[in-house]
PDB file of C-alpha atoms in Angstrom:
ATOM      1  CA  MET E   1       0.980 -20.173  25.619  1.00 64.00           C
ATOM      2  CA  ASN E   2       4.039 -19.361  23.554  1.00 73.00           C
ATOM      3  CA  PRO E   3       7.365 -19.800  25.358  1.00 92.00           C
ATOM      4  CA  LEU E   4       9.238 -17.168  27.313  1.00 96.00           C
ATOM      5  CA  LEU E   5      12.807 -16.358  26.292  1.00 97.00           C
ATOM      6  CA  LEU E   6      15.590 -15.741  28.829  1.00 96.00           C
ATOM      7  CA  ILE E   7      18.595 -13.890  27.382  1.00 96.00           C
ATOM      8  CA  ASP E   8      21.537 -13.894  29.790  1.00 94.00           C
ATOM      9  CA  ASP E   9      25.140 -15.104  29.569  1.00 92.00           C
ATOM     10  CA  ASP E  10      24.996 -16.386  33.171  1.00 91.00           C
ATOM     11  CA  GLN E  11      24.231 -20.057  32.580  1.00 93.00           C
ATOM     12  CA  GLU E  12      23.847 -20.840  36.260  1.00 92.00           C
ATOM     13  CA  LEU E  13      21.254 -18.089  36.660  1.00 91.00           C
ATOM     14  CA  THR E  14      19.294 -18.989  33.530  1.00 92.00           C
ATOM     15  CA  SER E  15      19.249 -22.642  34.597  1.00 94.00           C
ATOM     16  CA  MET E  16      17.855 -21.711  38.000  1.00 93.00           C
ATOM     17  CA  LEU E  17      15.298 -19.263  36.604  1.00 94.00           C
ATOM     18  CA  SER E  18      14.122 -21.552  33.808  1.00 94.00           C
ATOM     19  CA  THR E  19      13.625 -24.420  36.269  1.00 95.00           C
ATOM     20  CA  TYR E  20      11.625 -22.173  38.595  1.00 95.00           C
ATOM     21  CA  LEU E  21       9.528 -20.741  35.748  1.00 95.00           C
ATOM     22  CA  GLN E  22       8.789 -24.213  34.386  1.00 95.00           C
ATOM     23  CA  ARG E  23       7.559 -25.267  37.817  1.00 94.00           C
ATOM     24  CA  GLU E  24       5.232 -22.263  37.677  1.00 94.00           C
ATOM     25  CA  GLY E  25       3.745 -23.538  34.417  1.00 94.00           C
ATOM     26  CA  PHE E  26       5.711 -21.529  31.849  1.00 95.00           C
ATOM     27  CA  VAL E  27       7.416 -22.879  28.743  1.00 95.00           C
ATOM     28  CA  VAL E  28      10.947 -21.446  28.717  1.00 96.00           C
ATOM     29  CA  GLN E  29      13.787 -21.227  26.231  1.00 95.00           C
ATOM     30  CA  VAL E  30      17.247 -19.793  26.902  1.00 96.00           C
ATOM     31  CA  ALA E  31      19.776 -17.838  24.846  1.00 95.00           C
ATOM     32  CA  ASN E  32      23.168 -17.460  26.530  1.00 93.00           C
ATOM     33  CA  ASN E  33      24.591 -14.843  24.153  1.00 91.00           C
ATOM     34  CA  SER E  34      23.335 -11.668  22.509  1.00 91.00           C
ATOM     35  CA  GLN E  35      23.564 -12.781  18.898  1.00 91.00           C
ATOM     36  CA  LEU E  36      21.468 -15.896  19.475  1.00 93.00           C
ATOM     37  CA  GLY E  37      19.137 -13.894  21.697  1.00 94.00           C
ATOM     38  CA  LEU E  38      18.513 -11.309  18.977  1.00 94.00           C
ATOM     39  CA  ARG E  39      17.694 -13.929  16.340  1.00 94.00           C
ATOM     40  CA  GLN E  40      15.268 -15.659  18.666  1.00 95.00           C
ATOM     41  CA  ALA E  41      13.749 -12.469  20.087  1.00 94.00           C
ATOM     42  CA  ILE E  42      12.620 -11.120  16.711  1.00 93.00           C
ATOM     43  CA  SER E  43      11.294 -14.477  15.494  1.00 93.00           C
ATOM     44  CA  GLY E  44       7.793 -13.667  16.726  1.00 89.00           C
ATOM     45  CA  GLN E  45       7.374 -16.929  18.619  1.00 91.00           C
ATOM     46  CA  TYR E  46       7.798 -15.672  22.194  1.00 94.00           C
ATOM     47  CA  GLU E  47       5.221 -14.362  24.641  1.00 92.00           C
ATOM     48  CA  LEU E  48       7.743 -12.313  26.612  1.00 96.00           C
ATOM     49  CA  LEU E  49      11.502 -11.735  26.924  1.00 97.00           C
ATOM     50  CA  VAL E  50      13.620 -11.523  30.073  1.00 96.00           C
ATOM     51  CA  LEU E  51      16.803  -9.682  29.098  1.00 95.00           C
ATOM     52  CA  ASP E  52      19.933  -9.066  31.166  1.00 93.00           C
ATOM     53  CA  VAL E  53      21.546  -5.658  30.830  1.00 91.00           C
ATOM     54  CA  MET E  54      25.133  -6.730  31.526  1.00 88.00           C
ATOM     55  CA  MET E  55      26.301  -9.116  28.817  1.00 88.00           C
ATOM     56  CA  PRO E  56      29.618  -9.324  26.951  1.00 87.00           C
ATOM     57  CA  GLY E  57      29.723  -8.130  23.369  1.00 85.00           C
ATOM     58  CA  LEU E  58      26.329  -6.677  22.545  1.00 88.00           C
ATOM     59  CA  ASP E  59      24.985  -5.536  25.913  1.00 89.00           C
ATOM     60  CA  GLY E  60      21.340  -5.736  26.899  1.00 91.00           C
ATOM     61  CA  ILE E  61      20.594  -2.063  26.238  1.00 91.00           C
ATOM     62  CA  SER E  62      21.994  -2.283  22.690  1.00 93.00           C
ATOM     63  CA  LEU E  63      20.179  -5.564  22.164  1.00 94.00           C
ATOM     64  CA  LEU E  64      16.886  -4.029  23.284  1.00 93.00           C
ATOM     65  CA  ARG E  65      17.393  -1.157  20.852  1.00 92.00           C
ATOM     66  CA  GLN E  66      17.739  -3.661  17.985  1.00 94.00           C
ATOM     67  CA  ILE E  67      14.784  -5.774  19.159  1.00 94.00           C
ATOM     68  CA  ARG E  68      12.530  -2.709  19.199  1.00 91.00           C
ATOM     69  CA  GLN E  69      13.329  -2.060  15.544  1.00 90.00           C
ATOM     70  CA  HIS E  70      11.534  -5.331  14.710  1.00 90.00           C
ATOM     71  CA  SER E  71       9.193  -6.258  17.543  1.00 88.00           C
ATOM     72  CA  THR E  72       6.944  -4.944  20.324  1.00 86.00           C
ATOM     73  CA  VAL E  73       7.159  -8.174  22.344  1.00 91.00           C
ATOM     74  CA  PRO E  74       7.039  -7.417  26.091  1.00 92.00           C
ATOM     75  CA  VAL E  75      10.500  -7.179  27.678  1.00 95.00           C
ATOM     76  CA  ILE E  76      11.556  -7.325  31.325  1.00 95.00           C
ATOM     77  CA  MET E  77      15.101  -6.092  31.949  1.00 93.00           C
ATOM     78  CA  LEU E  78      17.364  -7.591  34.615  1.00 92.00           C
ATOM     79  CA  THR E  79      19.420  -4.697  35.968  1.00 86.00           C
ATOM     80  CA  ALA E  80      22.109  -4.273  38.600  1.00 77.00           C
ATOM     81  CA  LYS E  81      20.631  -3.295  41.945  1.00 62.00           C
ATOM     82  CA  GLY E  82      20.641   0.478  42.327  1.00 62.00           C
ATOM     83  CA  ASP E  83      21.648   1.163  38.707  1.00 64.00           C
ATOM     84  CA  ASP E  84      19.002   3.759  37.906  1.00 73.00           C
ATOM     85  CA  ILE E  85      20.682   4.808  34.645  1.00 76.00           C
ATOM     86  CA  ASP E  86      20.198   1.374  33.085  1.00 76.00           C
ATOM     87  CA  LYS E  87      16.624   1.199  34.385  1.00 78.00           C
ATOM     88  CA  VAL E  88      15.620   4.534  32.892  1.00 82.00           C
ATOM     89  CA  LEU E  89      17.491   3.963  29.636  1.00 83.00           C
ATOM     90  CA  GLY E  90      15.879   0.548  29.227  1.00 85.00           C
ATOM     91  CA  LEU E  91      12.407   2.005  29.783  1.00 86.00           C
ATOM     92  CA  GLU E  92      13.096   4.830  27.350  1.00 85.00           C
ATOM     93  CA  LEU E  93      14.082   2.280  24.703  1.00 87.00           C
ATOM     94  CA  GLY E  94      10.858   0.346  25.217  1.00 87.00           C
ATOM     95  CA  ALA E  95      11.315  -2.135  28.045  1.00 90.00           C
ATOM     96  CA  ASP E  96       8.037  -2.913  29.808  1.00 90.00           C
ATOM     97  CA  ASP E  97       9.487  -3.398  33.273  1.00 91.00           C
ATOM     98  CA  TYR E  98      12.689  -4.187  35.143  1.00 89.00           C
ATOM     99  CA  VAL E  99      13.777  -6.387  38.033  1.00 90.00           C
ATOM    100  CA  ALA E 100      16.971  -5.691  39.978  1.00 86.00           C
ATOM    101  CA  LYS E 101      19.543  -8.476  40.351  1.00 85.00           C
ATOM    102  CA  PRO E 102      19.958 -10.513  42.389  1.00 82.00           C
ATOM    103  CA  CYS E 103      16.242 -11.081  41.985  1.00 83.00           C
ATOM    104  CA  LEU E 104      13.851 -13.346  43.801  1.00 87.00           C
ATOM    105  CA  PRO E 105      12.349 -15.796  41.290  1.00 92.00           C
ATOM    106  CA  ARG E 106       8.878 -15.243  42.726  1.00 92.00           C
ATOM    107  CA  GLU E 107       9.207 -11.493  42.087  1.00 91.00           C
ATOM    108  CA  LEU E 108      10.114 -12.166  38.455  1.00 94.00           C
ATOM    109  CA  VAL E 109       7.148 -14.544  38.141  1.00 94.00           C
ATOM    110  CA  ALA E 110       4.835 -11.882  39.568  1.00 92.00           C
ATOM    111  CA  ARG E 111       6.083  -9.292  37.053  1.00 91.00           C
ATOM    112  CA  ILE E 112       5.737 -11.743  34.153  1.00 94.00           C
ATOM    113  CA  ARG E 113       2.198 -12.700  35.128  1.00 93.00           C
ATOM    114  CA  ALA E 114       1.202  -9.058  35.570  1.00 89.00           C
ATOM    115  CA  ILE E 115       2.348  -8.190  32.053  1.00 90.00           C
ATOM    116  CA  LEU E 116       0.777 -11.243  30.413  1.00 91.00           C
ATOM    117  CA  ARG E 117      -2.478 -10.706  32.313  1.00 88.00           C
ATOM    118  CA  ARG E 118      -2.572  -7.072  31.210  1.00 84.00           C
ATOM    119  CA  VAL E 119      -2.002  -8.032  27.579  1.00 82.00           C
ATOM    120  CA  GLN E 120      -4.718 -10.705  27.681  1.00 83.00           C
ATOM    121  CA  GLN E 121      -7.270  -8.434  29.351  1.00 79.00           C
ATOM    122  CA  GLN E 122      -6.816  -5.757  26.714  1.00 74.00           C
ATOM    123  CA  GLN E 123      -6.969  -8.251  23.857  1.00 73.00           C
ATOM    124  CA  ASP E 124     -10.297  -9.470  25.247  1.00 74.00           C
ATOM    125  CA  GLU E 125     -11.806  -5.972  25.131  1.00 70.00           C
ATOM    126  CA  PRO E 126     -14.612  -6.094  22.545  1.00 66.00           C
ATOM    127  CA  THR E 127     -14.411  -2.648  20.982  1.00 80.00           C
ATOM    128  CA  GLU E 128     -11.969   0.035  20.007  1.00 87.00           C
ATOM    129  CA  VAL E 129     -11.751   3.341  21.845  1.00 91.00           C
ATOM    130  CA  LYS E 130     -11.737   6.701  20.065  1.00 92.00           C
ATOM    131  CA  VAL E 131     -10.790  10.025  21.583  1.00 92.00           C
ATOM    132  CA  GLY E 132     -11.073  12.564  18.785  1.00 90.00           C
ATOM    133  CA  PRO E 133      -8.512  11.567  16.114  1.00 92.00           C
ATOM    134  CA  LEU E 134      -6.898   9.026  18.445  1.00 93.00           C
ATOM    135  CA  THR E 135      -7.987   5.404  17.965  1.00 94.00           C
ATOM    136  CA  LEU E 136      -6.924   2.417  20.071  1.00 94.00           C
ATOM    137  CA  GLU E 137      -7.684  -1.169  19.063  1.00 91.00           C
ATOM    138  CA  PRO E 138      -7.173  -3.565  22.004  1.00 87.00           C
ATOM    139  CA  GLY E 139      -7.346  -6.792  20.014  1.00 81.00           C
ATOM    140  CA  SER E 140      -4.296  -5.943  17.920  1.00 82.00           C
ATOM    141  CA  ARG E 141      -2.878  -3.506  20.521  1.00 84.00           C
ATOM    142  CA  LYS E 142      -2.439  -0.880  17.812  1.00 89.00           C
ATOM    143  CA  ALA E 143      -2.998   2.863  17.857  1.00 94.00           C
ATOM    144  CA  TRP E 144      -3.554   5.567  15.256  1.00 94.00           C
ATOM    145  CA  VAL E 145      -3.670   9.368  15.282  1.00 92.00           C
ATOM    146  CA  HIS E 146      -5.405  10.951  12.283  1.00 90.00           C
ATOM    147  CA  GLY E 147      -5.224   7.536  10.642  1.00 91.00           C
ATOM    148  CA  GLN E 148      -1.444   7.312  11.024  1.00 93.00           C
ATOM    149  CA  PRO E 149      -0.133   4.297  12.979  1.00 93.00           C
ATOM    150  CA  ILE E 150       1.712   4.932  16.245  1.00 93.00           C
ATOM    151  CA  GLN E 151       4.334   2.363  17.251  1.00 90.00           C
ATOM    152  CA  LEU E 152       3.770   1.686  20.937  1.00 92.00           C
ATOM    153  CA  THR E 153       5.359  -0.937  23.155  1.00 88.00           C
ATOM    154  CA  GLY E 154       3.077  -3.174  25.195  1.00 87.00           C
ATOM    155  CA  ALA E 155       3.481  -1.090  28.346  1.00 90.00           C
ATOM    156  CA  GLU E 156       2.943   2.168  26.467  1.00 93.00           C
ATOM    157  CA  PHE E 157      -0.249   0.834  24.888  1.00 92.00           C
ATOM    158  CA  SER E 158      -1.511  -0.274  28.292  1.00 91.00           C
ATOM    159  CA  VAL E 159      -0.886   3.128  29.858  1.00 94.00           C
ATOM    160  CA  LEU E 160      -2.525   4.953  26.964  1.00 95.00           C
ATOM    161  CA  TRP E 161      -5.460   2.520  26.960  1.00 94.00           C
ATOM    162  CA  VAL E 162      -6.234   3.183  30.634  1.00 94.00           C
ATOM    163  CA  LEU E 163      -6.062   6.946  30.066  1.00 95.00           C
ATOM    164  CA  ALA E 164      -8.156   6.775  26.872  1.00 94.00           C
ATOM    165  CA  CYS E 165     -10.883   4.738  28.566  1.00 92.00           C
ATOM    166  CA  GLN E 166     -11.098   7.527  31.165  1.00 93.00           C
ATOM    167  CA  ALA E 167     -10.398  10.482  28.876  1.00 93.00           C
ATOM    168  CA  GLY E 168     -10.883  13.803  30.603  1.00 92.00           C
ATOM    169  CA  ARG E 169     -10.577  12.258  34.055  1.00 93.00           C
ATOM    170  CA  LEU E 170      -7.525  12.664  36.262  1.00 95.00           C
ATOM    171  CA  VAL E 171      -6.043   9.227  36.929  1.00 95.00           C
ATOM    172  CA  SER E 172      -3.709   9.050  39.904  1.00 95.00           C
ATOM    173  CA  LYS E 173      -0.227   7.669  39.372  1.00 93.00           C
ATOM    174  CA  ALA E 174      -0.919   4.875  41.837  1.00 93.00           C
ATOM    175  CA  GLU E 175      -4.117   3.885  40.029  1.00 94.00           C
ATOM    176  CA  LEU E 176      -2.489   4.121  36.610  1.00 93.00           C
ATOM    177  CA  SER E 177       0.482   2.005  37.672  1.00 92.00           C
ATOM    178  CA  LEU E 178      -1.790  -0.668  39.084  1.00 90.00           C
ATOM    179  CA  GLN E 179      -4.240  -0.742  36.180  1.00 90.00           C
ATOM    180  CA  ALA E 180      -1.787  -0.345  33.304  1.00 89.00           C
ATOM    181  CA  LEU E 181       1.413  -1.945  34.598  1.00 87.00           C
ATOM    182  CA  GLY E 182      -0.039  -4.372  37.109  1.00 84.00           C
ATOM    183  CA  LYS E 183       2.167  -3.233  39.981  1.00 84.00           C
ATOM    184  CA  THR E 184       1.942  -1.047  43.045  1.00 85.00           C
ATOM    185  CA  LEU E 185       3.683   2.287  42.637  1.00 84.00           C
ATOM    186  CA  THR E 186       6.698   2.704  44.892  1.00 83.00           C
ATOM    187  CA  GLN E 187       8.352   5.948  45.966  1.00 80.00           C
ATOM    188  CA  TYR E 188      11.353   5.843  43.642  1.00 78.00           C
ATOM    189  CA  ASP E 189       9.821   3.972  40.704  1.00 80.00           C
ATOM    190  CA  ARG E 190      10.098   6.179  37.612  1.00 83.00           C
ATOM    191  CA  SER E 191       8.850   3.613  35.103  1.00 87.00           C
ATOM    192  CA  LEU E 192       5.407   5.192  34.719  1.00 90.00           C
ATOM    193  CA  ASP E 193       6.878   8.656  34.129  1.00 90.00           C
ATOM    194  CA  VAL E 194       9.208   7.290  31.461  1.00 90.00           C
ATOM    195  CA  HIS E 195       6.353   5.485  29.686  1.00 93.00           C
ATOM    196  CA  ILE E 196       4.289   8.692  29.731  1.00 94.00           C
ATOM    197  CA  SER E 197       7.213  10.659  28.279  1.00 94.00           C
ATOM    198  CA  ASN E 198       7.617   8.103  25.471  1.00 93.00           C
ATOM    199  CA  ILE E 199       3.887   8.179  24.679  1.00 95.00           C
ATOM    200  CA  ARG E 200       3.868  11.976  24.509  1.00 94.00           C
ATOM    201  CA  GLN E 201       6.744  11.973  22.041  1.00 93.00           C
ATOM    202  CA  LYS E 202       5.061   9.381  19.834  1.00 93.00           C
ATOM    203  CA  LEU E 203       1.635  11.073  19.855  1.00 93.00           C
ATOM    204  CA  GLY E 204       3.053  14.514  19.084  1.00 91.00           C
ATOM    205  CA  LYS E 205       1.006  17.660  19.642  1.00 88.00           C
ATOM    206  CA  ARG E 206      -2.743  18.033  19.334  1.00 85.00           C
ATOM    207  CA  GLN E 207      -4.252  20.472  16.847  1.00 81.00           C
ATOM    208  CA  ASP E 208      -4.188  23.177  19.523  1.00 82.00           C
ATOM    209  CA  GLU E 209      -0.428  22.560  19.981  1.00 82.00           C
ATOM    210  CA  GLN E 210      -0.989  21.144  23.478  1.00 86.00           C
ATOM    211  CA  ALA E 211       0.211  17.740  24.643  1.00 89.00           C
ATOM    212  CA  TRP E 212      -2.290  14.882  24.572  1.00 93.00           C
ATOM    213  CA  ILE E 213      -1.472  13.901  28.147  1.00 95.00           C
ATOM    214  CA  GLU E 214      -1.634  16.511  30.886  1.00 93.00           C
ATOM    215  CA  ALA E 215       0.244  16.047  34.146  1.00 91.00           C
ATOM    216  CA  VAL E 216      -1.135  17.377  37.408  1.00 88.00           C
ATOM    217  CA  ARG E 217       1.875  17.670  39.688  1.00 85.00           C
ATOM    218  CA  GLY E 218       1.762  15.319  42.624  1.00 80.00           C
ATOM    219  CA  LYS E 219      -1.583  13.853  41.552  1.00 87.00           C
ATOM    220  CA  GLY E 220      -1.529  12.052  38.227  1.00 93.00           C
ATOM    221  CA  TYR E 221      -2.263  12.241  34.506  1.00 95.00           C
ATOM    222  CA  GLN E 222      -5.232  12.754  32.220  1.00 95.00           C
ATOM    223  CA  LEU E 223      -5.775  12.343  28.513  1.00 95.00           C
ATOM    224  CA  ILE E 224      -7.240  15.589  27.202  1.00 89.00           C
ATOM    225  CA  HIS E 225     -10.503  15.081  25.299  1.00 79.00           C
ATOM    226  CA  ARG E 226     -11.342  18.693  24.416  1.00 66.00           C
ATOM    227  CA  TYR E 227     -10.916  19.817  20.786  1.00 56.00           C
TER     228      TYR E 227
END
């Protein structure tokens, strides 16, 4: 396994988290400022990033924006408890998940393992999936529409993959969250809705000018397979 990267200016916190993660079997490296964190994050040598939102200088949201210009590495944001604006903004910019601070180390470990397990399961899928002009390749975690590449984050690919494998079937939000994001859907968790919104924007319209993903209010989502 490649190492995880913790990016946070709180040295006491990163020391505690890295020690805990190492005990759980992870290889961990730490960057205690944004500039160092950016250089390391886009190096391509990390399995996953844990990124704090509140940092001096280049804050975590701005740092994530720059990381996403170069890399689709999975990112978990550490946000202030109850700060929904940072949570939503981070997800819109391509974060895979978030954990509110102060966080329980075991919760962070659970989120990390869920993301890495999801990535590995999809990479082990033997064949690509095609839904009309949409093609998904799980090994490389890449997607194309009409032969044009679509830049998806890890979480976005996972959500789209689950919907594509069940194209034409309504998938409940609870089922989609569990299968694609590896977590139980909670009442006020908007992460799935934000990922869906991002995917819709990146896919664009179908030939009939309808959205690829249809929402059924209060029930879930389905990937349309009619042409």
